[in-house]
Structure formats: C-alpha cells, structure tokens
Amino acid sequence: MIPAVLTAMYTIELIGSFVARHVESGLTVDLTSRRNRSTTKGPLSPLCRKLVELGHDPDGRVHVIRKALDRDGHIPVFQRDRTLETWANRDCVESETRSVHVQKYRPYPDAVEATQKGQHLSTI
C-alpha cells in the first residue's frame, strides 16, 4: 500500500479587490485604506505572510475562492493551488498603466533603499 502524504489545505476567500479572509480561522487582511493609490497590491500575499508568521505550514496548499456572481456558492479563482510559501513570497501588483502582474515580495525598507539608489522596480 502507498503511504498517504498529508499536507495542510488552506482556503482563502477574496472579497472584492482589497479584502482576503482565511476561511478556517477568520483571519482577515483589509487593504481598503490603500484603495486610491496609483499602484495597489492585492491582499492575498499579505494574508499568506501573516499565516506563515503565525506558524502555519508553509508547504500547505492554498485554495483561493470568491463568491460566484451568477449563482449561490463560491468558485475557484485560480486553476491550480499553490503552496502558502509561494504566495507569501510574491505580490500581485496593479497600477493605472499596467494590469495585474506577479512580482517577488520585497519588504518595504528594501524597496525604499532600491529606489533611493536610482534603481526602478521594473529593472530589478
């Protein structure tokens, strides 16, 4: 018999463009205050970073859902699930001139330091 490998499964619900909620624990990240900026980041990655910080298994799979518009219930946002660590190490960024794109996560002080050296985020 083949031994079963159990990995944690996390379900995250996206609520609009600025709110993400971990369904199992109710932990919520709300970035509504950042709504009127020229560049915004999605709430999925900050929520995953918070879950890792709280001690959740980084190898656990994350299933992202949202409410269905045409019927009751929820629908998956992505075709496949990724690990908690994968989402924690990425940021989904959208700007006025560019649609949503995924980039490597950089903590705020590093990002400020890079722009002060004359480097732009797009060249790193």
mmCIF file of N, CA and C in Angstrom:
data_model
loop_
_atom_site.group_PDB
_atom_site.id
_atom_site.type_symbol
_atom_site.label_atom_id
_atom_site.label_comp_id
_atom_site.label_asym_id
_atom_site.label_seq_id
_atom_site.Cartn_x
_atom_site.Cartn_y
_atom_site.Cartn_z
ATOM 1 N N MET A 1 0.837 -1.174 0.000
ATOM 2 C CA MET A 1 0.000 0.000 0.000
ATOM 3 C C MET A 1 0.885 1.242 0.000
ATOM 4 N N ILE A 2 0.475 2.264 -0.720
ATOM 5 C CA ILE A 2 1.216 3.518 -0.819
ATOM 6 C C ILE A 2 0.844 4.393 0.373
ATOM 7 N N PRO A 3 1.847 4.901 1.120
ATOM 8 C CA PRO A 3 1.517 5.766 2.258
ATOM 9 C C PRO A 3 0.960 7.105 1.779
ATOM 10 N N ALA A 4 -0.022 7.574 2.480
ATOM 11 C CA ALA A 4 -0.638 8.853 2.137
ATOM 12 C C ALA A 4 0.197 9.993 2.711
ATOM 13 N N VAL A 5 0.356 11.024 1.934
ATOM 14 C CA VAL A 5 1.072 12.209 2.386
ATOM 15 C C VAL A 5 0.024 13.278 2.693
ATOM 16 N N LEU A 6 -0.019 13.695 3.932
ATOM 17 C CA LEU A 6 -0.991 14.699 4.328
ATOM 18 C C LEU A 6 -0.330 16.068 4.380
ATOM 19 N N THR A 7 -0.891 16.980 3.643
ATOM 20 C CA THR A 7 -0.424 18.360 3.727
ATOM 21 C C THR A 7 -1.606 19.225 4.110
ATOM 22 N N ALA A 8 -1.323 20.309 4.739
ATOM 23 C CA ALA A 8 -2.382 21.222 5.161
ATOM 24 C C ALA A 8 -3.024 21.866 3.937
ATOM 25 N N MET A 9 -4.317 22.128 4.041
ATOM 26 C CA MET A 9 -5.047 22.799 2.973
ATOM 27 C C MET A 9 -5.662 24.061 3.561
ATOM 28 N N TYR A 10 -5.380 25.185 2.954
ATOM 29 C CA TYR A 10 -5.894 26.471 3.413
ATOM 30 C C TYR A 10 -6.842 27.020 2.364
ATOM 31 N N THR A 11 -7.987 27.509 2.795
ATOM 32 C CA THR A 11 -8.938 28.127 1.885
ATOM 33 C C THR A 11 -8.983 29.621 2.196
ATOM 34 N N ILE A 12 -8.749 30.416 1.160
ATOM 35 C CA ILE A 12 -8.763 31.873 1.306
ATOM 36 C C ILE A 12 -9.831 32.424 0.380
ATOM 37 N N GLU A 13 -10.701 33.265 0.944
ATOM 38 C CA GLU A 13 -11.762 33.888 0.168
ATOM 39 C C GLU A 13 -11.373 35.328 -0.138
ATOM 40 N N LEU A 14 -11.406 35.684 -1.419
ATOM 41 C CA LEU A 14 -11.193 37.070 -1.817
ATOM 42 C C LEU A 14 -12.540 37.769 -1.797
ATOM 43 N N ILE A 15 -12.590 38.904 -1.121
ATOM 44 C CA ILE A 15 -13.814 39.683 -1.010
ATOM 45 C C ILE A 15 -13.531 41.031 -1.655
ATOM 46 N N GLY A 16 -13.975 41.206 -2.863
ATOM 47 C CA GLY A 16 -13.669 42.424 -3.596
ATOM 48 C C GLY A 16 -12.203 42.439 -4.002
ATOM 49 N N SER A 17 -11.651 43.622 -4.176
ATOM 50 C CA SER A 17 -10.258 43.767 -4.616
ATOM 51 C C SER A 17 -9.277 43.991 -3.478
ATOM 52 N N PHE A 18 -9.778 44.296 -2.292
ATOM 53 C CA PHE A 18 -8.890 44.730 -1.222
ATOM 54 C C PHE A 18 -8.978 43.910 0.058
ATOM 55 N N VAL A 19 -9.811 42.855 0.096
ATOM 56 C CA VAL A 19 -10.006 42.086 1.322
ATOM 57 C C VAL A 19 -9.825 40.602 1.023
ATOM 58 N N ALA A 20 -9.071 39.915 1.895
ATOM 59 C CA ALA A 20 -8.905 38.465 1.820
ATOM 60 C C ALA A 20 -9.115 37.900 3.218
ATOM 61 N N ARG A 21 -9.800 36.720 3.283
ATOM 62 C CA ARG A 21 -10.114 36.117 4.570
ATOM 63 C C ARG A 21 -9.744 34.648 4.557
ATOM 64 N N HIS A 22 -8.999 34.224 5.583
ATOM 65 C CA HIS A 22 -8.689 32.811 5.775
ATOM 66 C C HIS A 22 -9.937 32.168 6.353
ATOM 67 N N VAL A 23 -10.563 31.276 5.602
ATOM 68 C CA VAL A 23 -11.871 30.738 5.961
ATOM 69 C C VAL A 23 -11.818 29.969 7.279
ATOM 70 N N GLU A 24 -10.791 29.138 7.473
ATOM 71 C CA GLU A 24 -10.724 28.284 8.653
ATOM 72 C C GLU A 24 -10.562 29.069 9.961
ATOM 73 N N SER A 25 -9.779 30.127 9.961
ATOM 74 C CA SER A 25 -9.525 30.865 11.205
ATOM 75 C C SER A 25 -10.267 32.198 11.282
ATOM 76 N N GLY A 26 -10.716 32.713 10.148
ATOM 77 C CA GLY A 26 -11.376 34.008 10.140
ATOM 78 C C GLY A 26 -10.414 35.181 10.073
ATOM 79 N N LEU A 27 -9.102 34.912 10.030
ATOM 80 C CA LEU A 27 -8.105 35.979 9.919
ATOM 81 C C LEU A 27 -8.327 36.741 8.616
ATOM 82 N N THR A 28 -8.387 38.064 8.711
ATOM 83 C CA THR A 28 -8.722 38.895 7.554
ATOM 84 C C THR A 28 -7.664 39.969 7.350
ATOM 85 N N VAL A 29 -7.343 40.223 6.089
ATOM 86 C CA VAL A 29 -6.477 41.340 5.712
ATOM 87 C C VAL A 29 -7.321 42.275 4.860
ATOM 88 N N ASP A 30 -7.404 43.530 5.301
ATOM 89 C CA ASP A 30 -8.208 44.535 4.615
ATOM 90 C C ASP A 30 -7.307 45.686 4.188
ATOM 91 N N LEU A 31 -7.123 45.848 2.884
ATOM 92 C CA LEU A 31 -6.276 46.909 2.345
ATOM 93 C C LEU A 31 -7.107 48.031 1.720
ATOM 94 N N THR A 32 -8.329 48.189 2.180
ATOM 95 C CA THR A 32 -9.224 49.210 1.631
ATOM 96 C C THR A 32 -8.636 50.608 1.769
ATOM 97 N N SER A 33 -7.857 50.838 2.809
ATOM 98 C CA SER A 33 -7.258 52.162 3.002
ATOM 99 C C SER A 33 -6.259 52.510 1.901
ATOM 100 N N ARG A 34 -5.785 51.524 1.165
ATOM 101 C CA ARG A 34 -4.821 51.764 0.084
ATOM 102 C C ARG A 34 -5.510 51.871 -1.273
ATOM 103 N N ARG A 35 -6.804 52.027 -1.286
ATOM 104 C CA ARG A 35 -7.619 51.958 -2.491
ATOM 105 C C ARG A 35 -7.334 53.052 -3.511
ATOM 106 N N ASN A 36 -7.101 54.268 -3.131
ATOM 107 C CA ASN A 36 -6.972 55.380 -4.075
ATOM 108 C C ASN A 36 -5.526 55.730 -4.395
ATOM 109 N N ARG A 37 -4.684 54.758 -4.509
ATOM 110 C CA ARG A 37 -3.286 54.992 -4.870
ATOM 111 C C ARG A 37 -3.073 54.598 -6.320
ATOM 112 N N SER A 38 -2.006 55.089 -6.899
ATOM 113 C CA SER A 38 -1.757 54.775 -8.309
ATOM 114 C C SER A 38 -1.290 53.334 -8.493
ATOM 115 N N THR A 39 -0.688 52.752 -7.465
ATOM 116 C CA THR A 39 -0.265 51.350 -7.508
ATOM 117 C C THR A 39 -0.803 50.651 -6.272
ATOM 118 N N THR A 40 -1.467 49.523 -6.479
ATOM 119 C CA THR A 40 -2.014 48.787 -5.351
ATOM 120 C C THR A 40 -1.547 47.338 -5.379
ATOM 121 N N LYS A 41 -1.454 46.753 -4.194
ATOM 122 C CA LYS A 41 -1.109 45.339 -4.064
ATOM 123 C C LYS A 41 -2.335 44.590 -3.584
ATOM 124 N N GLY A 42 -2.455 43.354 -4.030
ATOM 125 C CA GLY A 42 -3.574 42.525 -3.626
ATOM 126 C C GLY A 42 -3.422 42.029 -2.190
ATOM 127 N N PRO A 43 -4.525 41.618 -1.553
ATOM 128 C CA PRO A 43 -4.496 41.196 -0.162
ATOM 129 C C PRO A 43 -4.078 39.747 0.058
ATOM 130 N N LEU A 44 -3.995 38.949 -0.993
ATOM 131 C CA LEU A 44 -3.694 37.524 -0.853
ATOM 132 C C LEU A 44 -2.316 37.274 -0.255
ATOM 133 N N SER A 45 -1.303 37.903 -0.780
ATOM 134 C CA SER A 45 0.066 37.684 -0.305
ATOM 135 C C SER A 45 0.291 38.161 1.125
ATOM 136 N N PRO A 46 -0.185 39.349 1.521
ATOM 137 C CA PRO A 46 -0.020 39.744 2.924
ATOM 138 C C PRO A 46 -0.704 38.774 3.898
ATOM 139 N N LEU A 47 -1.850 38.239 3.502
ATOM 140 C CA LEU A 47 -2.532 37.270 4.356
ATOM 141 C C LEU A 47 -1.704 35.992 4.484
ATOM 142 N N CYS A 48 -1.128 35.527 3.387
ATOM 143 C CA CYS A 48 -0.284 34.322 3.439
ATOM 144 C C CYS A 48 0.964 34.562 4.279
ATOM 145 N N ARG A 49 1.562 35.748 4.188
ATOM 146 C CA ARG A 49 2.727 36.058 5.030
ATOM 147 C C ARG A 49 2.341 36.040 6.507
ATOM 148 N N LYS A 50 1.165 36.549 6.831
ATOM 149 C CA LYS A 50 0.681 36.555 8.216
ATOM 150 C C LYS A 50 0.455 35.118 8.709
ATOM 151 N N LEU A 51 -0.096 34.252 7.872
ATOM 152 C CA LEU A 51 -0.319 32.854 8.256
ATOM 153 C C LEU A 51 1.004 32.137 8.522
ATOM 154 N N VAL A 52 2.010 32.377 7.682
ATOM 155 C CA VAL A 52 3.334 31.776 7.903
ATOM 156 C C VAL A 52 3.921 32.305 9.205
ATOM 157 N N GLU A 53 3.780 33.603 9.445
ATOM 158 C CA GLU A 53 4.282 34.221 10.671
ATOM 159 C C GLU A 53 3.622 33.620 11.916
ATOM 160 N N LEU A 54 2.362 33.235 11.801
ATOM 161 C CA LEU A 54 1.625 32.642 12.921
ATOM 162 C C LEU A 54 1.926 31.157 13.113
ATOM 163 N N GLY A 55 2.774 30.588 12.248
ATOM 164 C CA GLY A 55 3.207 29.211 12.437
ATOM 165 C C GLY A 55 2.509 28.173 11.584
ATOM 166 N N HIS A 56 1.744 28.585 10.588
ATOM 167 C CA HIS A 56 1.098 27.620 9.701
ATOM 168 C C HIS A 56 2.136 26.980 8.785
ATOM 169 N N ASP A 57 1.834 25.787 8.314
ATOM 170 C CA ASP A 57 2.739 25.007 7.473
ATOM 171 C C ASP A 57 2.956 25.702 6.128
ATOM 172 N N PRO A 58 4.186 26.131 5.820
ATOM 173 C CA PRO A 58 4.437 26.816 4.545
ATOM 174 C C PRO A 58 4.284 25.908 3.326
ATOM 175 N N ASP A 59 4.313 24.592 3.540
ATOM 176 C CA ASP A 59 4.147 23.657 2.420
ATOM 177 C C ASP A 59 2.686 23.305 2.168
ATOM 178 N N GLY A 60 1.788 23.833 2.983
ATOM 179 C CA GLY A 60 0.364 23.576 2.795
ATOM 180 C C GLY A 60 -0.145 24.247 1.529
ATOM 181 N N ARG A 61 -1.148 23.652 0.926
ATOM 182 C CA ARG A 61 -1.716 24.173 -0.320
ATOM 183 C C ARG A 61 -2.768 25.243 -0.020
ATOM 184 N N VAL A 62 -2.799 26.274 -0.843
ATOM 185 C CA VAL A 62 -3.754 27.373 -0.691
ATOM 186 C C VAL A 62 -4.756 27.307 -1.837
ATOM 187 N N HIS A 63 -6.032 27.216 -1.487
ATOM 188 C CA HIS A 63 -7.123 27.210 -2.456
ATOM 189 C C HIS A 63 -7.819 28.562 -2.341
ATOM 190 N N VAL A 64 -7.814 29.357 -3.407
ATOM 191 C CA VAL A 64 -8.367 30.710 -3.394
ATOM 192 C C VAL A 64 -9.737 30.689 -4.068
ATOM 193 N N ILE A 65 -10.743 31.242 -3.368
ATOM 194 C CA ILE A 65 -12.107 31.261 -3.886
ATOM 195 C C ILE A 65 -12.682 32.669 -3.814
ATOM 196 N N ARG A 66 -13.793 32.869 -4.517
ATOM 197 C CA ARG A 66 -14.567 34.101 -4.412
ATOM 198 C C ARG A 66 -16.029 33.744 -4.630
ATOM 199 N N LYS A 67 -16.924 34.648 -4.242
ATOM 200 C CA LYS A 67 -18.357 34.398 -4.436
ATOM 201 C C LYS A 67 -18.677 34.363 -5.927
ATOM 202 N N ALA A 68 -19.538 33.423 -6.303
ATOM 203 C CA ALA A 68 -20.000 33.342 -7.683
ATOM 204 C C ALA A 68 -21.017 34.442 -7.933
ATOM 205 N N LEU A 69 -20.948 35.086 -9.071
ATOM 206 C CA LEU A 69 -21.872 36.169 -9.388
ATOM 207 C C LEU A 69 -23.185 35.654 -9.972
ATOM 208 N N ASP A 70 -23.144 34.514 -10.648
ATOM 209 C CA ASP A 70 -24.324 34.023 -11.351
ATOM 210 C C ASP A 70 -25.119 32.958 -10.590
ATOM 211 N N ARG A 71 -24.643 32.551 -9.419
ATOM 212 C CA ARG A 71 -25.323 31.512 -8.634
ATOM 213 C C ARG A 71 -24.856 31.586 -7.189
ATOM 214 N N ASP A 72 -25.468 30.781 -6.331
ATOM 215 C CA ASP A 72 -25.047 30.709 -4.937
ATOM 216 C C ASP A 72 -23.739 29.936 -4.827
ATOM 217 N N GLY A 73 -22.978 30.211 -3.787
ATOM 218 C CA GLY A 73 -21.746 29.476 -3.545
ATOM 219 C C GLY A 73 -20.508 30.228 -3.984
ATOM 220 N N HIS A 74 -19.407 29.501 -4.037
ATOM 221 C CA HIS A 74 -18.100 30.078 -4.373
ATOM 222 C C HIS A 74 -17.502 29.362 -5.574
ATOM 223 N N ILE A 75 -16.584 30.039 -6.235
ATOM 224 C CA ILE A 75 -15.864 29.449 -7.365
ATOM 225 C C ILE A 75 -14.370 29.648 -7.147
ATOM 226 N N PRO A 76 -13.541 28.754 -7.684
ATOM 227 C CA PRO A 76 -12.091 28.935 -7.550
ATOM 228 C C PRO A 76 -11.611 30.104 -8.408
ATOM 229 N N VAL A 77 -10.596 30.809 -7.915
ATOM 230 C CA VAL A 77 -10.036 31.945 -8.639
ATOM 231 C C VAL A 77 -8.947 31.484 -9.606
ATOM 232 N N PHE A 78 -8.144 30.507 -9.179
ATOM 233 C CA PHE A 78 -7.034 30.016 -9.993
ATOM 234 C C PHE A 78 -7.267 28.559 -10.380
ATOM 235 N N GLN A 79 -6.673 28.133 -11.483
ATOM 236 C CA GLN A 79 -6.860 26.766 -11.959
ATOM 237 C C GLN A 79 -6.177 25.736 -11.066
ATOM 238 N N ARG A 80 -5.106 26.137 -10.400
ATOM 239 C CA ARG A 80 -4.427 25.186 -9.517
ATOM 240 C C ARG A 80 -4.039 25.872 -8.216
ATOM 241 N N ASP A 81 -3.867 25.048 -7.199
ATOM 242 C CA ASP A 81 -3.492 25.551 -5.886
ATOM 243 C C ASP A 81 -1.978 25.643 -5.785
ATOM 244 N N ARG A 82 -1.503 26.625 -5.045
ATOM 245 C CA ARG A 82 -0.071 26.791 -4.806
ATOM 246 C C ARG A 82 0.179 26.706 -3.304
ATOM 247 N N THR A 83 1.451 26.605 -2.926
ATOM 248 C CA THR A 83 1.768 26.495 -1.502
ATOM 249 C C THR A 83 1.657 27.853 -0.821
ATOM 250 N N LEU A 84 1.506 27.792 0.480
ATOM 251 C CA LEU A 84 1.433 29.009 1.282
ATOM 252 C C LEU A 84 2.717 29.822 1.116
ATOM 253 N N GLU A 85 3.846 29.146 1.093
ATOM 254 C CA GLU A 85 5.141 29.815 0.940
ATOM 255 C C GLU A 85 5.249 30.525 -0.413
ATOM 256 N N THR A 86 4.731 29.900 -1.464
ATOM 257 C CA THR A 86 4.771 30.516 -2.792
ATOM 258 C C THR A 86 4.030 31.845 -2.796
ATOM 259 N N TRP A 87 2.817 31.862 -2.227
ATOM 260 C CA TRP A 87 2.050 33.114 -2.176
ATOM 261 C C TRP A 87 2.696 34.129 -1.249
ATOM 262 N N ALA A 88 3.320 33.659 -0.161
ATOM 263 C CA ALA A 88 3.954 34.578 0.786
ATOM 264 C C ALA A 88 5.168 35.278 0.167
ATOM 265 N N ASN A 89 5.799 34.640 -0.808
ATOM 266 C CA ASN A 89 6.999 35.205 -1.430
ATOM 267 C C ASN A 89 6.700 36.013 -2.691
ATOM 268 N N ARG A 90 5.445 36.274 -2.975
ATOM 269 C CA ARG A 90 5.046 37.016 -4.165
ATOM 270 C C ARG A 90 4.109 38.151 -3.777
ATOM 271 N N ASP A 91 3.975 39.131 -4.654
ATOM 272 C CA ASP A 91 2.992 40.201 -4.527
ATOM 273 C C ASP A 91 2.275 40.340 -5.857
ATOM 274 N N CYS A 92 0.969 40.510 -5.820
ATOM 275 C CA CYS A 92 0.185 40.810 -7.008
ATOM 276 C C CYS A 92 0.000 42.320 -7.035
ATOM 277 N N VAL A 93 0.559 42.956 -8.050
ATOM 278 C CA VAL A 93 0.583 44.414 -8.122
ATOM 279 C C VAL A 93 -0.190 44.873 -9.347
ATOM 280 N N GLU A 94 -0.974 45.930 -9.162
ATOM 281 C CA GLU A 94 -1.720 46.526 -10.262
ATOM 282 C C GLU A 94 -1.505 48.026 -10.223
ATOM 283 N N SER A 95 -1.336 48.631 -11.384
ATOM 284 C CA SER A 95 -1.167 50.084 -11.428
ATOM 285 C C SER A 95 -2.123 50.670 -12.456
ATOM 286 N N GLU A 96 -2.129 51.981 -12.545
ATOM 287 C CA GLU A 96 -3.003 52.657 -13.502
ATOM 288 C C GLU A 96 -2.588 52.373 -14.942
ATOM 289 N N THR A 97 -1.318 52.059 -15.158
ATOM 290 C CA THR A 97 -0.823 51.855 -16.516
ATOM 291 C C THR A 97 -0.549 50.397 -16.862
ATOM 292 N N ARG A 98 -0.639 49.501 -15.870
ATOM 293 C CA ARG A 98 -0.323 48.089 -16.115
ATOM 294 C C ARG A 98 -1.313 47.205 -15.365
ATOM 295 N N SER A 99 -1.767 46.155 -16.024
ATOM 296 C CA SER A 99 -2.710 45.245 -15.373
ATOM 297 C C SER A 99 -1.992 44.421 -14.303
ATOM 298 N N VAL A 100 -2.727 43.562 -13.640
ATOM 299 C CA VAL A 100 -2.177 42.777 -12.527
ATOM 300 C C VAL A 100 -1.003 41.925 -13.007
ATOM 301 N N HIS A 101 0.086 41.981 -12.255
ATOM 302 C CA HIS A 101 1.246 41.147 -12.528
ATOM 303 C C HIS A 101 1.826 40.693 -11.191
ATOM 304 N N VAL A 102 2.489 39.562 -11.227
ATOM 305 C CA VAL A 102 3.066 38.982 -10.017
ATOM 306 C C VAL A 102 4.552 39.313 -9.991
ATOM 307 N N GLN A 103 5.027 39.749 -8.834
ATOM 308 C CA GLN A 103 6.446 40.042 -8.682
ATOM 309 C C GLN A 103 6.928 39.510 -7.346
ATOM 310 N N LYS A 104 8.231 39.379 -7.204
ATOM 311 C CA LYS A 104 8.821 38.889 -5.965
ATOM 312 C C LYS A 104 8.561 39.886 -4.838
ATOM 313 N N TYR A 105 8.231 39.356 -3.668
ATOM 314 C CA TYR A 105 7.973 40.206 -2.497
ATOM 315 C C TYR A 105 9.277 40.791 -1.983
ATOM 316 N N ARG A 106 9.263 42.090 -1.722
ATOM 317 C CA ARG A 106 10.389 42.770 -1.094
ATOM 318 C C ARG A 106 9.844 43.581 0.054
ATOM 319 N N PRO A 107 10.343 43.382 1.269
ATOM 320 C CA PRO A 107 9.869 44.186 2.402
ATOM 321 C C PRO A 107 10.079 45.669 2.130
ATOM 322 N N TYR A 108 9.289 46.477 2.748
ATOM 323 C CA TYR A 108 9.273 47.918 2.491
ATOM 324 C C TYR A 108 10.628 48.606 2.589
ATOM 325 N N PRO A 109 11.436 48.419 3.639
ATOM 326 C CA PRO A 109 12.718 49.136 3.694
ATOM 327 C C PRO A 109 13.632 48.836 2.510
ATOM 328 N N ASP A 110 13.629 47.586 2.010
ATOM 329 C CA ASP A 110 14.454 47.244 0.855
ATOM 330 C C ASP A 110 13.956 47.959 -0.398
ATOM 331 N N ALA A 111 12.649 48.062 -0.529
ATOM 332 C CA ALA A 111 12.090 48.738 -1.695
ATOM 333 C C ALA A 111 12.452 50.224 -1.687
ATOM 334 N N VAL A 112 12.413 50.860 -0.533
ATOM 335 C CA VAL A 112 12.776 52.270 -0.416
ATOM 336 C C VAL A 112 14.252 52.454 -0.730
ATOM 337 N N GLU A 113 15.085 51.563 -0.206
ATOM 338 C CA GLU A 113 16.520 51.650 -0.448
ATOM 339 C C GLU A 113 16.832 51.509 -1.934
ATOM 340 N N ALA A 114 16.150 50.608 -2.635
ATOM 341 C CA ALA A 114 16.408 50.398 -4.059
ATOM 342 C C ALA A 114 16.042 51.631 -4.861
ATOM 343 N N THR A 115 14.947 52.294 -4.539
ATOM 344 C CA THR A 115 14.558 53.474 -5.303
ATOM 345 C C THR A 115 15.459 54.656 -4.972
ATOM 346 N N GLN A 116 16.018 54.699 -3.769
ATOM 347 C CA GLN A 116 16.929 55.781 -3.418
ATOM 348 C C GLN A 116 18.261 55.657 -4.152
ATOM 349 N N LYS A 117 18.626 54.453 -4.535
ATOM 350 C CA LYS A 117 19.866 54.248 -5.273
ATOM 351 C C LYS A 117 19.698 54.540 -6.756
ATOM 352 N N GLY A 118 18.499 54.930 -7.145
ATOM 353 C CA GLY A 118 18.278 55.266 -8.544
ATOM 354 C C GLY A 118 17.787 54.095 -9.376
ATOM 355 N N GLN A 119 17.538 52.962 -8.755
ATOM 356 C CA GLN A 119 17.030 51.809 -9.479
ATOM 357 C C GLN A 119 15.509 51.842 -9.428
ATOM 358 N N HIS A 120 14.901 51.481 -10.515
ATOM 359 C CA HIS A 120 13.449 51.408 -10.556
ATOM 360 C C HIS A 120 13.040 49.972 -10.336
ATOM 361 N N LEU A 121 11.845 49.771 -9.805
ATOM 362 C CA LEU A 121 11.355 48.428 -9.514
ATOM 363 C C LEU A 121 11.324 47.540 -10.745
ATOM 364 N N SER A 122 11.075 48.117 -11.908
ATOM 365 C CA SER A 122 10.978 47.318 -13.109
ATOM 366 C C SER A 122 12.335 46.799 -13.587
ATOM 367 N N THR A 123 13.431 47.392 -13.114
ATOM 368 C CA THR A 123 14.752 46.957 -13.572
ATOM 369 C C THR A 123 15.388 45.944 -12.645
ATOM 370 N N ILE A 124 14.759 45.680 -11.492
ATOM 371 C CA ILE A 124 15.345 44.744 -10.535
ATOM 372 C C ILE A 124 14.841 43.354 -10.779
#
